[in-house]
mmCIF file of C-alpha atoms and ligand atoms in Angstrom:
data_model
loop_
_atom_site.group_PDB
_atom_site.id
_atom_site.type_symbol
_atom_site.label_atom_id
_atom_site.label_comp_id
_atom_site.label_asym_id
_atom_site.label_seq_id
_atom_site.Cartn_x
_atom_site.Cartn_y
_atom_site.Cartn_z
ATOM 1 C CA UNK A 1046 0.000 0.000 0.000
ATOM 2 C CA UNK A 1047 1.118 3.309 -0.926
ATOM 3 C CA UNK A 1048 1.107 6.360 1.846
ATOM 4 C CA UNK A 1049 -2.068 8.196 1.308
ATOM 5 C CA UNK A 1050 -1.060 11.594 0.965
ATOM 6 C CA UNK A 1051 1.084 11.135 -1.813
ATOM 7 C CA UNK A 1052 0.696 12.850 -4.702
ATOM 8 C CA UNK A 1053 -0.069 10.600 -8.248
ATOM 9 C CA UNK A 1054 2.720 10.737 -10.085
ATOM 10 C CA UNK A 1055 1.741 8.088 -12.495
ATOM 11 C CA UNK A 1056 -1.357 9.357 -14.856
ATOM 12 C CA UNK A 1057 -3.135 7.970 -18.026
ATOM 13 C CA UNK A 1058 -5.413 10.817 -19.546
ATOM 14 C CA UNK A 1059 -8.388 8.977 -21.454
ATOM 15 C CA UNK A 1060 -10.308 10.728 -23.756
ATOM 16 C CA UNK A 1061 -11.718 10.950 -27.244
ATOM 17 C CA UNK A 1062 -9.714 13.223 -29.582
ATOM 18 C CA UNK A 1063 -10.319 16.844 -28.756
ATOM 19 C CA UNK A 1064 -11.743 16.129 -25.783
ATOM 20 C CA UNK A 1065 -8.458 18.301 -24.218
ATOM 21 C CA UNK A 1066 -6.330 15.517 -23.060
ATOM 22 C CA UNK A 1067 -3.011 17.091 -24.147
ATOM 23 C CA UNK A 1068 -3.879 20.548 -22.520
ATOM 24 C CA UNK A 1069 -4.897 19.038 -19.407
ATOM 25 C CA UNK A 1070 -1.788 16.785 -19.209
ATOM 26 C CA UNK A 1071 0.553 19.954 -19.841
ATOM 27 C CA UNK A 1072 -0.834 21.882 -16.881
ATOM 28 C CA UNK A 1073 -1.151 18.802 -14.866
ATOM 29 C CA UNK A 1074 2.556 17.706 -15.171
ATOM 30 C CA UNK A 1075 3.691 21.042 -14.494
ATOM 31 C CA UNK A 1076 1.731 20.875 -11.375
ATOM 32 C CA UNK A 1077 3.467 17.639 -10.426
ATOM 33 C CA UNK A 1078 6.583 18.335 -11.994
ATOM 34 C CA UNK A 1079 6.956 14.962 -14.037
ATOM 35 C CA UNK A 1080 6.833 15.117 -18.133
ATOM 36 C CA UNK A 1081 3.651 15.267 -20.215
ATOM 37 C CA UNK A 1082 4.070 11.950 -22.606
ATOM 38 C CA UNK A 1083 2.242 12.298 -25.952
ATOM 39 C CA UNK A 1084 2.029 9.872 -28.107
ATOM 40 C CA UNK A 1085 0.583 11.431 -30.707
ATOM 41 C CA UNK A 1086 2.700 14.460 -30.563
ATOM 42 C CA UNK A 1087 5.896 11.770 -30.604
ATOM 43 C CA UNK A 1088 4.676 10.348 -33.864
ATOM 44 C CA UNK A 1089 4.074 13.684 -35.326
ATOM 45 C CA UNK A 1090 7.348 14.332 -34.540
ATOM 46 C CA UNK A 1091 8.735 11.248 -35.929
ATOM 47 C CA UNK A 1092 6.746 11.835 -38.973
ATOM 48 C CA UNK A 1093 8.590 15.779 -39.481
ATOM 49 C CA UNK A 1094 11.859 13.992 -38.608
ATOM 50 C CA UNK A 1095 11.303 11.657 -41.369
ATOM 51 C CA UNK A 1096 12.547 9.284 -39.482
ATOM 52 C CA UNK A 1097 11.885 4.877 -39.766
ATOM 53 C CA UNK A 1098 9.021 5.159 -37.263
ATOM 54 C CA UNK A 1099 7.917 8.320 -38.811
ATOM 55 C CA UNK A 1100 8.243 6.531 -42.434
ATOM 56 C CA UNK A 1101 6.152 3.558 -40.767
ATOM 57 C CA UNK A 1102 3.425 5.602 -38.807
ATOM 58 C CA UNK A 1103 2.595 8.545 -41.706
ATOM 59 C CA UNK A 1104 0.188 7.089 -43.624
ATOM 60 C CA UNK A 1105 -2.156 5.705 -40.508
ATOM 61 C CA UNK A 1106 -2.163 9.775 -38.584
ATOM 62 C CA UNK A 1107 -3.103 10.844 -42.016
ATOM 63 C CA UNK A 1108 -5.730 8.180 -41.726
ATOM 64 C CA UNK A 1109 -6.706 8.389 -38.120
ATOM 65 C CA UNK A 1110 -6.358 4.897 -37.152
ATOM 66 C CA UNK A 1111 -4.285 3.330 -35.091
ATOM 67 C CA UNK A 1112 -0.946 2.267 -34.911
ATOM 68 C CA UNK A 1113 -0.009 -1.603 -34.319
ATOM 69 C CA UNK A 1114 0.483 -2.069 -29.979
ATOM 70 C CA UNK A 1115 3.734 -3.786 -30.992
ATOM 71 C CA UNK A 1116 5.421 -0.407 -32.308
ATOM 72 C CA UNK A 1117 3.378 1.730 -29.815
ATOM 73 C CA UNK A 1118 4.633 -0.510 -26.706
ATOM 74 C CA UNK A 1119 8.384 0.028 -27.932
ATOM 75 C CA UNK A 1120 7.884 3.816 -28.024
ATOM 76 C CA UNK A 1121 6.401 4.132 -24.546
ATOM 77 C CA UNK A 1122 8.895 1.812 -22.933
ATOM 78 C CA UNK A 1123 11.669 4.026 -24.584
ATOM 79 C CA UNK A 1124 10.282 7.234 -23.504
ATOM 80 C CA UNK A 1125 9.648 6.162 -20.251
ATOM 81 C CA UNK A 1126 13.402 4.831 -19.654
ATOM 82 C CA UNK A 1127 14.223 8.610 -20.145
ATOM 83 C CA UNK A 1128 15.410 10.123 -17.010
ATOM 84 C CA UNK A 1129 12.586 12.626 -16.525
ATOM 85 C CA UNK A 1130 10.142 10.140 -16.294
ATOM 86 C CA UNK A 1131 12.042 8.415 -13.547
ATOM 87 C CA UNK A 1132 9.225 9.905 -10.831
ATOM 88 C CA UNK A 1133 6.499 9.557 -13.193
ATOM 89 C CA UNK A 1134 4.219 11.080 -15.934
ATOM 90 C CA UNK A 1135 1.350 11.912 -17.513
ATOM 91 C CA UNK A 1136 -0.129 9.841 -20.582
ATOM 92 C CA UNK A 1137 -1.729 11.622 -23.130
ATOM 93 C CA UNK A 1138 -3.085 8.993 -25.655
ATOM 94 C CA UNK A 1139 -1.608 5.926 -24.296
ATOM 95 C CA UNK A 1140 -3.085 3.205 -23.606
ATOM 96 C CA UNK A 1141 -5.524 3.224 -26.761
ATOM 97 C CA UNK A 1142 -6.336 -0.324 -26.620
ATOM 98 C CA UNK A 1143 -6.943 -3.514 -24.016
ATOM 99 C CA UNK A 1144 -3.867 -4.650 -25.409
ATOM 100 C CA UNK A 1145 -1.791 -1.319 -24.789
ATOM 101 C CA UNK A 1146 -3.405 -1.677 -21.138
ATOM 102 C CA UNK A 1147 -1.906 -4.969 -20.725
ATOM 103 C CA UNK A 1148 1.505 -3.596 -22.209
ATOM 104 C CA UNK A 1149 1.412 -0.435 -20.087
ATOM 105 C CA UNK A 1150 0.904 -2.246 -16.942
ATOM 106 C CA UNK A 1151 4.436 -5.056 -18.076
ATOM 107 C CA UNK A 1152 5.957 -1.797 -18.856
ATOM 108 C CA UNK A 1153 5.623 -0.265 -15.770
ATOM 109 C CA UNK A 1154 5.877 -3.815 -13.637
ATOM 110 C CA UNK A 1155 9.632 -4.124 -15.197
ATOM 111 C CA UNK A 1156 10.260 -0.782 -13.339
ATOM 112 C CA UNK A 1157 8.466 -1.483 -10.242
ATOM 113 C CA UNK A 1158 5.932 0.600 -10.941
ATOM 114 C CA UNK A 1159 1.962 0.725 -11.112
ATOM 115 C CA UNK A 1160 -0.490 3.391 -12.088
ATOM 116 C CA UNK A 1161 -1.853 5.887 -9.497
ATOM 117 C CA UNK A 1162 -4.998 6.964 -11.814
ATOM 118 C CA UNK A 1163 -6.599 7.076 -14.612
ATOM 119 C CA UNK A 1164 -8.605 10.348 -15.856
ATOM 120 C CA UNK A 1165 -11.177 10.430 -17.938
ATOM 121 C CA UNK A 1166 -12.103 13.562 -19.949
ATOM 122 C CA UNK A 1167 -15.479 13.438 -21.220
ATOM 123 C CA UNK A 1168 -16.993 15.339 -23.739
ATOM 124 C CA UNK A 1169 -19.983 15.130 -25.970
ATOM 125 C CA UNK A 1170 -19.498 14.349 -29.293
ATOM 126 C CA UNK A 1171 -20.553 16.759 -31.110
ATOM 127 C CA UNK A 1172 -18.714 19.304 -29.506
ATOM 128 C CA UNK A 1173 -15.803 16.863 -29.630
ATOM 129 C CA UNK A 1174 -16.056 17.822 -34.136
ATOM 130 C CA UNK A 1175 -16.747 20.952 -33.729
ATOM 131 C CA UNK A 1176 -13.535 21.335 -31.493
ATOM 132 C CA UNK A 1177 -11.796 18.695 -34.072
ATOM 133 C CA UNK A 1178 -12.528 20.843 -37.195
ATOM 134 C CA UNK A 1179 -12.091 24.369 -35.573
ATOM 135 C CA UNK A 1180 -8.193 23.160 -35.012
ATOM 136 C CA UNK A 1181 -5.952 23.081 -38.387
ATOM 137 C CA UNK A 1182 -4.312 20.050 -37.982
ATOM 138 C CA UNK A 1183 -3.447 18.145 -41.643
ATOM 139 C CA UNK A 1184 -5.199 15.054 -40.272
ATOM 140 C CA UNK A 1185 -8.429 16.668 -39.249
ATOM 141 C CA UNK A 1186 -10.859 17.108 -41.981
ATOM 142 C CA UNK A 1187 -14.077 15.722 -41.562
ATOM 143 C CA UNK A 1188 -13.972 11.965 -42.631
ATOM 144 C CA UNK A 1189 -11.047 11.835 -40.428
ATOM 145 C CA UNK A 1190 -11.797 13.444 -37.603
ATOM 146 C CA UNK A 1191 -15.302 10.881 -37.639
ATOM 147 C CA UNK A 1192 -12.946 7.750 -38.213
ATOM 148 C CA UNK A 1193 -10.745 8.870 -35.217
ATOM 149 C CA UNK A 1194 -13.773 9.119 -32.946
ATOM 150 C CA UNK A 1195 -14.941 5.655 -34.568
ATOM 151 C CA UNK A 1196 -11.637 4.321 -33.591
ATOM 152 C CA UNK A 1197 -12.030 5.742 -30.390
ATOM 153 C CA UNK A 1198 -15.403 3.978 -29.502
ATOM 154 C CA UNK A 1199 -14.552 1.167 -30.766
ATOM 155 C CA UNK A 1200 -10.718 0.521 -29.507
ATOM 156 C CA UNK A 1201 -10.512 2.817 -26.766
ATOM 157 C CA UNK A 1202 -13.844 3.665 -25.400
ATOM 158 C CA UNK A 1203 -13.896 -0.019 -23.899
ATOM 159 C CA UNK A 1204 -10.706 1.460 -21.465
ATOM 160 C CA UNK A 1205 -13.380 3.066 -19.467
ATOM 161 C CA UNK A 1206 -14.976 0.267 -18.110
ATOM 162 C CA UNK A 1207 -11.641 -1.890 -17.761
ATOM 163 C CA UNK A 1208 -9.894 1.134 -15.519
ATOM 164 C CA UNK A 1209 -13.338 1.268 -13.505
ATOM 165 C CA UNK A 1210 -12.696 -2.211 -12.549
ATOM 166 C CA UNK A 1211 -9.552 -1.633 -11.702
ATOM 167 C CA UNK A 1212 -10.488 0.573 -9.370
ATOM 168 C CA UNK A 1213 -8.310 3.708 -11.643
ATOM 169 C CA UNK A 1214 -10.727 5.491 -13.199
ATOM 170 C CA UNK A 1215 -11.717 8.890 -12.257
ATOM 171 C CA UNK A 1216 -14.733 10.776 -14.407
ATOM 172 C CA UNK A 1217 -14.320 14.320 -15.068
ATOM 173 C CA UNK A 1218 -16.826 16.490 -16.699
ATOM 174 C CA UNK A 1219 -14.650 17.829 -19.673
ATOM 175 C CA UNK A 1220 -17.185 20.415 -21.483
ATOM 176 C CA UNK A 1221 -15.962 22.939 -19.508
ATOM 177 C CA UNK A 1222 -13.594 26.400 -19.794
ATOM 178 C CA UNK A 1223 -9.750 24.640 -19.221
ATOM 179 C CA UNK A 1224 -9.542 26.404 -15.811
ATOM 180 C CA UNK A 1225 -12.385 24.384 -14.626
ATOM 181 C CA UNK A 1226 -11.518 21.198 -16.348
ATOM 182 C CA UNK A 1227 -8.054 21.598 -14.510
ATOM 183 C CA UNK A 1228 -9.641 21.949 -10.857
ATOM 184 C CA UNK A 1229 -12.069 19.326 -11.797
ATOM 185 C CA UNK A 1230 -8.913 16.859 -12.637
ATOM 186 C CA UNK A 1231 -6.850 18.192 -9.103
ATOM 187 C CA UNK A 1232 -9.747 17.016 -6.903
ATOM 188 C CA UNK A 1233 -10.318 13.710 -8.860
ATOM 189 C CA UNK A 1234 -6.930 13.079 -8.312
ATOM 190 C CA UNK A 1235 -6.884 14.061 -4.853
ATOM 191 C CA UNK A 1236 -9.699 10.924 -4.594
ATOM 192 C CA UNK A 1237 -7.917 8.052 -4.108
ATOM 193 C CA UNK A 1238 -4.713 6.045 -4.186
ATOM 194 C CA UNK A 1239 -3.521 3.324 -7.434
ATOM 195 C CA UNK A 1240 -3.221 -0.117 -6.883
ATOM 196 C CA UNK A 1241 0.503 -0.142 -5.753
HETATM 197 P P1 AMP B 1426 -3.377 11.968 -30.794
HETATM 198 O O1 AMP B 1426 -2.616 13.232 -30.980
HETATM 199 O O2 AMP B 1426 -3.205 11.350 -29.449
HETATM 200 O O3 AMP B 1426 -4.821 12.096 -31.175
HETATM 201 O O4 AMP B 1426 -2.738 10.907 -31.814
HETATM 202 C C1 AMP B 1426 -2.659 11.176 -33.198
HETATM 203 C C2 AMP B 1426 -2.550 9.878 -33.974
HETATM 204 O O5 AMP B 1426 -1.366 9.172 -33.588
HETATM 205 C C3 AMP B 1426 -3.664 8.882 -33.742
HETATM 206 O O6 AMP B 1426 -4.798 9.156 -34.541
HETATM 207 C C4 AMP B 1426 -3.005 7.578 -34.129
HETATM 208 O O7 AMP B 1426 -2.872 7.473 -35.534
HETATM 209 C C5 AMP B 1426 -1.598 7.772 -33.553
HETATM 210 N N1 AMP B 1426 -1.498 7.318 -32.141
HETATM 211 C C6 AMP B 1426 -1.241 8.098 -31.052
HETATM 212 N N2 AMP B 1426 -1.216 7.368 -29.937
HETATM 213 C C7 AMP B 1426 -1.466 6.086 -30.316
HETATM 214 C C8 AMP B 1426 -1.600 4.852 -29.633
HETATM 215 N N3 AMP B 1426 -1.489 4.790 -28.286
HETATM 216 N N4 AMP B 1426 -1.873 3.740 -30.362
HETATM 217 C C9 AMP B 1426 -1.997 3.789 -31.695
HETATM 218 N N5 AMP B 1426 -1.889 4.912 -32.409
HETATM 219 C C10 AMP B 1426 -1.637 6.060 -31.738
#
């Protein structure tokens, strides 16, 4: 068992895209002074960097769907070897699937290490597009931005229910200004211990 008043240093950030994960997980790891870990941005940047991954991951973020758990599970582990994430993180698009959940958990098991909570943003849907297509982003026109939210149900949504048994998941109500999102996230946090 983990002391009670310490503060989560290990955080997933579920949500559907736009739903504000990646703000959220900036001001949140500033607040607990351990790195924001994107996936998506880290793709994107693989992608500018024309790099192997990038090479191998372009064509599905043009697409919106996902790529394969093997890759994704590499990049995590990598990232998370990096010395700032030595006390922790916040995820921001990772785990996406039940198999990512099950790789995230080895992941952090070969380092001794569990998760403290998961956050759930949610939004509804139809201000989740109008948020998608108000943002210039090359992958978000329409058909895309409606297969990334298909995705999402279909892959990701299922998370919810999985971290609830767990005992991980904590609902916040994300339709709201970021100030009040952020506050909403502190005291969910402030809820309850992980499973360590
Ligand atoms: P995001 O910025 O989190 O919405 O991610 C942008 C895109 O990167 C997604 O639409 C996927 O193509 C890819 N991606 C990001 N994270 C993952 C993940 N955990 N599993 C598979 N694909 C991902």
């Amino acid at each position: 068992m983990g002391a009670a008043a310490e503060r989560p240093s290990c955080v997933v950030l579920l949500g559907a895209p736009g739903s504000g994960k990646g703000t959220q997980a900036a001001l949140l790891a500033g607040e607990l002074g351990v790195p924001a870990v994107s996936t998506g941005d880290m793709l994107r940047q693989a992608v500018a960097d024309s790099s192997p991954l990038g090479g191998q991951v372009e064509r599905l973020l043009a697409a919106g769907e996902l790529v394969d758990d093997r890759t994704m599970a590499r990049v995590v582990e990598e990232r998370l070897q990096q010395p700032d994430a030595a006390r922790g993180f916040i995820l921001d698009g990772y785990p996406r699937t039940r198999v990512q959940a099950d790789d995230l958990e080895a992941i952090l098991g070969r380092r001794s290490r569990c998760l403290d909570a998961v956050v759930r943003l949610a939004v509804p849907e139809a201000e989740l597009i109008a948020r998608a297509l108000g943002r210039k982003r090359a992958d978000d026109d329409e058909k895309v931005v409606r297969r990334r939210l298909e995705v999402y149900r279909r892959r990701t949504a299922p998370l919810v229910e999985y971290y609830r048994e767990q005992g991980l998941l904590r609902e916040v109500d994300g339709h709201q200004p970021v100030e009040a999102v952020a506050a909403s996230v502190r005291q969910a946090l402030a809820e309850g211990n992980g499973w360590c």
